[in-house]
Coordinates of C-alpha atoms in Angstrom, one line a residue:
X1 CA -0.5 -52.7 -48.2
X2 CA 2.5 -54.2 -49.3
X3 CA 4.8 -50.8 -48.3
X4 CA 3.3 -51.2 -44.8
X5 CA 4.0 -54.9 -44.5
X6 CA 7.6 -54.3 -45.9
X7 CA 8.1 -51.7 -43.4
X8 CA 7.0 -53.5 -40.4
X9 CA 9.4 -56.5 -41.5
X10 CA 12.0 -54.2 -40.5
X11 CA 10.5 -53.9 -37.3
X12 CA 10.3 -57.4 -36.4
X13 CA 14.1 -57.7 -37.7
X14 CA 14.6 -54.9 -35.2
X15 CA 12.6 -56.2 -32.3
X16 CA 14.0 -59.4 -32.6
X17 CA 17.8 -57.9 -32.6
X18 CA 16.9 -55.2 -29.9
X19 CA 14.9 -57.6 -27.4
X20 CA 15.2 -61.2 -28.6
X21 CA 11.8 -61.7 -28.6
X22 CA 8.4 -60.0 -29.6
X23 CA 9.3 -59.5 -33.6
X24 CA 8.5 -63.4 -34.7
X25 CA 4.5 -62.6 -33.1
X26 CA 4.2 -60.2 -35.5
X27 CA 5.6 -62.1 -38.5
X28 CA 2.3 -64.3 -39.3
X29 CA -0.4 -61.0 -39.2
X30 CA 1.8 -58.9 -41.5
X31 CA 1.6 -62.3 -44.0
X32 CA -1.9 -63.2 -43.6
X33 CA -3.6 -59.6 -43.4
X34 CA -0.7 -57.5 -45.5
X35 CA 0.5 -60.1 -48.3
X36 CA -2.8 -62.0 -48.4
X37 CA -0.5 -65.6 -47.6
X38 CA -3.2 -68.2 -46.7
X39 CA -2.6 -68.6 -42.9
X40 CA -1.1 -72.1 -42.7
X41 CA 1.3 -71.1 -45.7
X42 CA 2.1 -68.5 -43.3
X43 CA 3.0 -70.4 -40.6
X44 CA 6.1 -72.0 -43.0
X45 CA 7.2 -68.9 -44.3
X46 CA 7.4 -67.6 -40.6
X47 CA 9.6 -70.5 -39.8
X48 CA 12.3 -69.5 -42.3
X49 CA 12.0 -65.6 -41.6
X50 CA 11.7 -65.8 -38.1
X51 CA 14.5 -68.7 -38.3
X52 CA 16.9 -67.0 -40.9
X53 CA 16.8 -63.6 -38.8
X54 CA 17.7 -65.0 -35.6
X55 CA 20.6 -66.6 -37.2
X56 CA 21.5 -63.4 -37.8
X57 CA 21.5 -62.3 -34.5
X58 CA 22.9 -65.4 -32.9
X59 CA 25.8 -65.0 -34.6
X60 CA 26.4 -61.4 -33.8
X61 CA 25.9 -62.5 -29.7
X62 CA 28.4 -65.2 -30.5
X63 CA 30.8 -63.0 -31.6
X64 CA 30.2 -60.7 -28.3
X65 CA 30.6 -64.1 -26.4
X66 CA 26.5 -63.9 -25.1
X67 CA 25.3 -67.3 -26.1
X68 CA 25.3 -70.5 -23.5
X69 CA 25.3 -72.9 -25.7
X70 CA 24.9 -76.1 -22.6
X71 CA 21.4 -74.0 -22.4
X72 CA 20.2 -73.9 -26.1
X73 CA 21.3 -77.2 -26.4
X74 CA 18.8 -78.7 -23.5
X75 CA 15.8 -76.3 -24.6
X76 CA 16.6 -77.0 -28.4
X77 CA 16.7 -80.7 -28.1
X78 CA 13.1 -81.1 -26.7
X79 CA 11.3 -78.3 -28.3
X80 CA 12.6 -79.2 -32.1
X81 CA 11.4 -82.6 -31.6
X82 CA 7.9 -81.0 -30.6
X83 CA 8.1 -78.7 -33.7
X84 CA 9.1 -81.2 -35.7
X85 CA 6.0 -84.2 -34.6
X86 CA 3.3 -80.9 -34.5
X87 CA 4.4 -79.9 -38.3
X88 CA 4.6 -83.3 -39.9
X89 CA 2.2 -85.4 -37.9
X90 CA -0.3 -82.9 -36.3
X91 CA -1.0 -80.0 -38.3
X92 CA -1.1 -81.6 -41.7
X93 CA -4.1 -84.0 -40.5
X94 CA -6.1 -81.1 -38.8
X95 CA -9.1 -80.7 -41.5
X96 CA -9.6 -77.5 -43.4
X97 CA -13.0 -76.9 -42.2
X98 CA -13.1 -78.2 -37.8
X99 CA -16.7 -77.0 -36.7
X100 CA -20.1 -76.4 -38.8
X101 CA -22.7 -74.9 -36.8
X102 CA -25.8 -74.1 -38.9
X103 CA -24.4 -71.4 -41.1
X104 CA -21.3 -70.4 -39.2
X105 CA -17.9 -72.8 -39.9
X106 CA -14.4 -72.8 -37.5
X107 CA -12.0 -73.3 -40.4
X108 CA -7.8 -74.2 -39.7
X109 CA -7.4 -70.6 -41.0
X110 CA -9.7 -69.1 -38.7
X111 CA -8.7 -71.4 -35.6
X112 CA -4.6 -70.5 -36.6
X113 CA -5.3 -67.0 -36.2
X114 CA -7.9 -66.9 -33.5
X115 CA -5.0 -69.2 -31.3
X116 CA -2.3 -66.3 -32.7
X117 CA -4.3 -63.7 -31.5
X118 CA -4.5 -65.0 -27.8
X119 CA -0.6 -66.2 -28.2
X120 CA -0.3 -62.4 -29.1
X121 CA -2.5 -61.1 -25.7
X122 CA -0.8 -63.5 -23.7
X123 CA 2.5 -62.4 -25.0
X124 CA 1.6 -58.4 -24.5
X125 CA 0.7 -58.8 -21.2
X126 CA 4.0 -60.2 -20.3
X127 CA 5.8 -57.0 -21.7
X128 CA 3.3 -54.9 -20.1
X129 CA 3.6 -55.8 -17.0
X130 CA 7.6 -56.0 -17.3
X131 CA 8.9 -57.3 -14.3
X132 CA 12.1 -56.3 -13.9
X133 CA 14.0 -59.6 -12.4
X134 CA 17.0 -58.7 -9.8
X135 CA 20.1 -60.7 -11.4
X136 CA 21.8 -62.6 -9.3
X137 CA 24.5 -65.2 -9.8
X138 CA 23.8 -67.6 -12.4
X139 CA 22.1 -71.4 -11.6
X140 CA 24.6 -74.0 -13.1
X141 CA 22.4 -75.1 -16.4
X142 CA 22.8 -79.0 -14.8
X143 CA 20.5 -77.9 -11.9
X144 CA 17.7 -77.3 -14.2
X145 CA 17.8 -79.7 -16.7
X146 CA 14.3 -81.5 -16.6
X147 CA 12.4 -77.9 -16.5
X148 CA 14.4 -77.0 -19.2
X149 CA 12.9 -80.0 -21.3
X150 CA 9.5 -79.2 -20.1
X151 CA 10.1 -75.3 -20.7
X152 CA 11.1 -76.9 -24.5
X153 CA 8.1 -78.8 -24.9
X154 CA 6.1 -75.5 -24.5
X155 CA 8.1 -73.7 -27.2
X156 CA 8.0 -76.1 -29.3
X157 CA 4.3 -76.5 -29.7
X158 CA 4.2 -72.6 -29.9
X159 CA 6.6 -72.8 -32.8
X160 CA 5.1 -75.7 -34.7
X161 CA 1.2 -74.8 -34.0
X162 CA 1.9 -70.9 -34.7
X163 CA 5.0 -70.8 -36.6
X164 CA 6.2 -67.9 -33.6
X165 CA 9.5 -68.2 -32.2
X166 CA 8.6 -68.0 -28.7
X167 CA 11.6 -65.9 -27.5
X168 CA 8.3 -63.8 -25.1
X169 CA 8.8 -67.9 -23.3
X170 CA 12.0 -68.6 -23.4
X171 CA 13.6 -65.5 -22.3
X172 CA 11.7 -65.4 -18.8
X173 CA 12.8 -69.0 -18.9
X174 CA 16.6 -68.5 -19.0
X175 CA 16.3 -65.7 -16.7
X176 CA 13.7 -66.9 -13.8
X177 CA 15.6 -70.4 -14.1
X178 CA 19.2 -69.9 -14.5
X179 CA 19.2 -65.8 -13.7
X180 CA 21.1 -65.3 -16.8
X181 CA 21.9 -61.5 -17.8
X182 CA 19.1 -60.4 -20.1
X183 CA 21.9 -59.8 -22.7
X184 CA 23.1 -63.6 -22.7
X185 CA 19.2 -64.6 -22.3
X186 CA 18.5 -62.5 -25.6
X187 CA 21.7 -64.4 -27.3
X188 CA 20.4 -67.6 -26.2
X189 CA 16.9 -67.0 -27.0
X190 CA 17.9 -65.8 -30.5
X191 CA 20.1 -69.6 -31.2
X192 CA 16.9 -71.6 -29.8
X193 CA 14.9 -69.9 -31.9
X194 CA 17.1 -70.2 -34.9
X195 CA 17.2 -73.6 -34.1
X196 CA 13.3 -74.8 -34.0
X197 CA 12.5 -72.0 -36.6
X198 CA 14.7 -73.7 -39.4
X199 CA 14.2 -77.1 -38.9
X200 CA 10.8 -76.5 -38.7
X201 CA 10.6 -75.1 -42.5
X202 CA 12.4 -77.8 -43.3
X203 CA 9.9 -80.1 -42.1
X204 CA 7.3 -78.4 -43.8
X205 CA 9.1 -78.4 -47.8
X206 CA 7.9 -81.3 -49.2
X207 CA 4.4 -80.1 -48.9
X208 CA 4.3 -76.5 -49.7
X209 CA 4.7 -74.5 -52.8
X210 CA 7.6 -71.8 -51.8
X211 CA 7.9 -68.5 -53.4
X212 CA 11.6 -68.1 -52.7
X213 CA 11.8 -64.7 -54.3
X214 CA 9.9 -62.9 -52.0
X215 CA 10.8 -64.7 -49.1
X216 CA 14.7 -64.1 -49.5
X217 CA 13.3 -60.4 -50.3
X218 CA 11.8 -60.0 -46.9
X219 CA 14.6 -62.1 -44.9
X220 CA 17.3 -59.5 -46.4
X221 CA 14.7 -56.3 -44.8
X222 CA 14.6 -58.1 -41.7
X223 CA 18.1 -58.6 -41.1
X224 CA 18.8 -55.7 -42.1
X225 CA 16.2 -54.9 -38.8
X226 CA 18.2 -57.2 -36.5
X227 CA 21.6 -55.3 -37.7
X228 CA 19.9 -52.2 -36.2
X229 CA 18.2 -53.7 -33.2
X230 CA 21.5 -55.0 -32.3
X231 CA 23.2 -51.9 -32.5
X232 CA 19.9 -50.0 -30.7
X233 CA 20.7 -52.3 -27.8
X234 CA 23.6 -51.0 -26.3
X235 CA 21.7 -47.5 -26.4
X236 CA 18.8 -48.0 -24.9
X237 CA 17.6 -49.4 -22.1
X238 CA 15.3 -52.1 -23.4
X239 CA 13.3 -52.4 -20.3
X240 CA 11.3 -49.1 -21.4
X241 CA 10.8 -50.3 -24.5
X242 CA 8.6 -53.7 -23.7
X243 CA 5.8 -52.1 -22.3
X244 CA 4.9 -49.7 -25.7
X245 CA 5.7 -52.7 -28.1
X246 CA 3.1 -54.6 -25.5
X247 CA 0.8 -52.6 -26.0
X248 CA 1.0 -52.5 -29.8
X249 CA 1.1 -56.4 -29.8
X250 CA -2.0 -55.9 -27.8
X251 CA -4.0 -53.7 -29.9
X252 CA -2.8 -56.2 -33.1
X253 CA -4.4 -59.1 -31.3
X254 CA -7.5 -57.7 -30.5
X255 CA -8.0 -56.3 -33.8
X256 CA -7.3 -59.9 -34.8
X257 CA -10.2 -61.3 -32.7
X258 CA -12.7 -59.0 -34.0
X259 CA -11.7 -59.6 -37.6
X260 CA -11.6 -63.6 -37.6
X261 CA -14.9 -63.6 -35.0
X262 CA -17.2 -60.9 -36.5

């Protein structure tokens, strides 16, 4: 199990550096249902992966001048202030058991995963469907400040709830709202998500017990994904891509469901 949840890191590292997005939904399953990591514990450790890895990346797209900063700073400010209220004041008051019903209980684990699972459906569907946006030229960020914030808020209770980066959100964001070129969106996505991902974890220290060993082991097979993702990129036309990885996000999720429900 291990080998196979080693293996797919790489994959996230390479989804993340090849589409921007996708590779964080993936990070909490291959925890919980590959490593055995309780679900909330998870969560954290998915923060500095997912967090860590995009730095990664965002640095590479810095370096080929595809980052808008004015952007990630306007989504970054209101969704890490989300992150950081849902990981410090909401989550660690949610109770470990939520619903008993004669024999049958809703635990925090089981909720987390059940709402991952429909994050994960939601998300597939989007790449599914893959709706190629014309470009056109690009909205000045000022224009679109305020549904910017409220695009933030979104990702920011994705990323504290779920520990998921929410690039699969902010992606269509930066291209339906400011028709950026997907290349720049994926930069940008990757520095928001760096952004909320790590501050996030670092919200969550004081409470958890870390196993740093085998989280810097993981970060250094998941960069090592983004290194080829990034390079993948200006090969392939990702466009053709997003609908198989949807559908293999799909089938994850619903296997998901099945497991945590039945």
């Amino acid at each position: 199990m291990e080998i196979i949840g080693y293996t797919l890191s790489i994959f996230i590292g390479i989804t993340l550096g090849l589409i921007g997005a996708g590779g964080s939904i993936l990070t909490v399953p291959v925890l919980v249902y590959l490593f055995h990591i309780h679900p909330t514990l998870a969560t954290s450790y998915s923060l500095f992966i997912v967090g860590s890895t995009s730095f990664i990346g965002s640095f590479i797209k810095t370096k080929e001048k595809c980052v808008n900063f004015r952007a990630t700073l306007y989504f970054g400010i209101s969704s890490v202030i989300v992150v950081l209220l849902v990981r410090k004041v909401l989550l660690v008051h949610i109770p470990e058991v939520i619903l008993e019903i004669n024999h049958y209980q809703l635990t925090k684990s089981t909720l987390t995963m059940i709402s991952f699972a429909t994050l994960m459906l939601g998300s597939s569907w989007s790449m599914i469907k893959n709706k190629k946006i014309q470009s056109s030229p690009q909205h000045p960020v000022k224009q679109h400040i305020i549904k910017m914030i409220a695009w933030g808020i979104g990702i920011g209770l994705v990323t504290g709830f779920l520990g998921a980066g929410g690039g699969f959100l902010i992606i269509p964001a930066l291209v339906i709202l400011l028709h950026m070129p997907i290349r720049i969106a994926i930069g940008t996505s990757l520095s928001i998500i760096t952004i909320n991902s790590l501050i996030g974890f670092l919200g969550d220290i004081d409470h958890i017990t870390i196993d740093w060993n085998f989280l810097f082991k993981l970060l250094t097979i998941t960069t090592l994904g983004v290194g080829i993702g990034n390079q993948l990129q200006k090969k392939i036309q990702t466009d053709h891509l997003k609908p198989i990885f949807g559908w293999f996000i799909f089938i994850v999720g619903i296997y998901i469901l099945i497991k945590e429900l039945f």
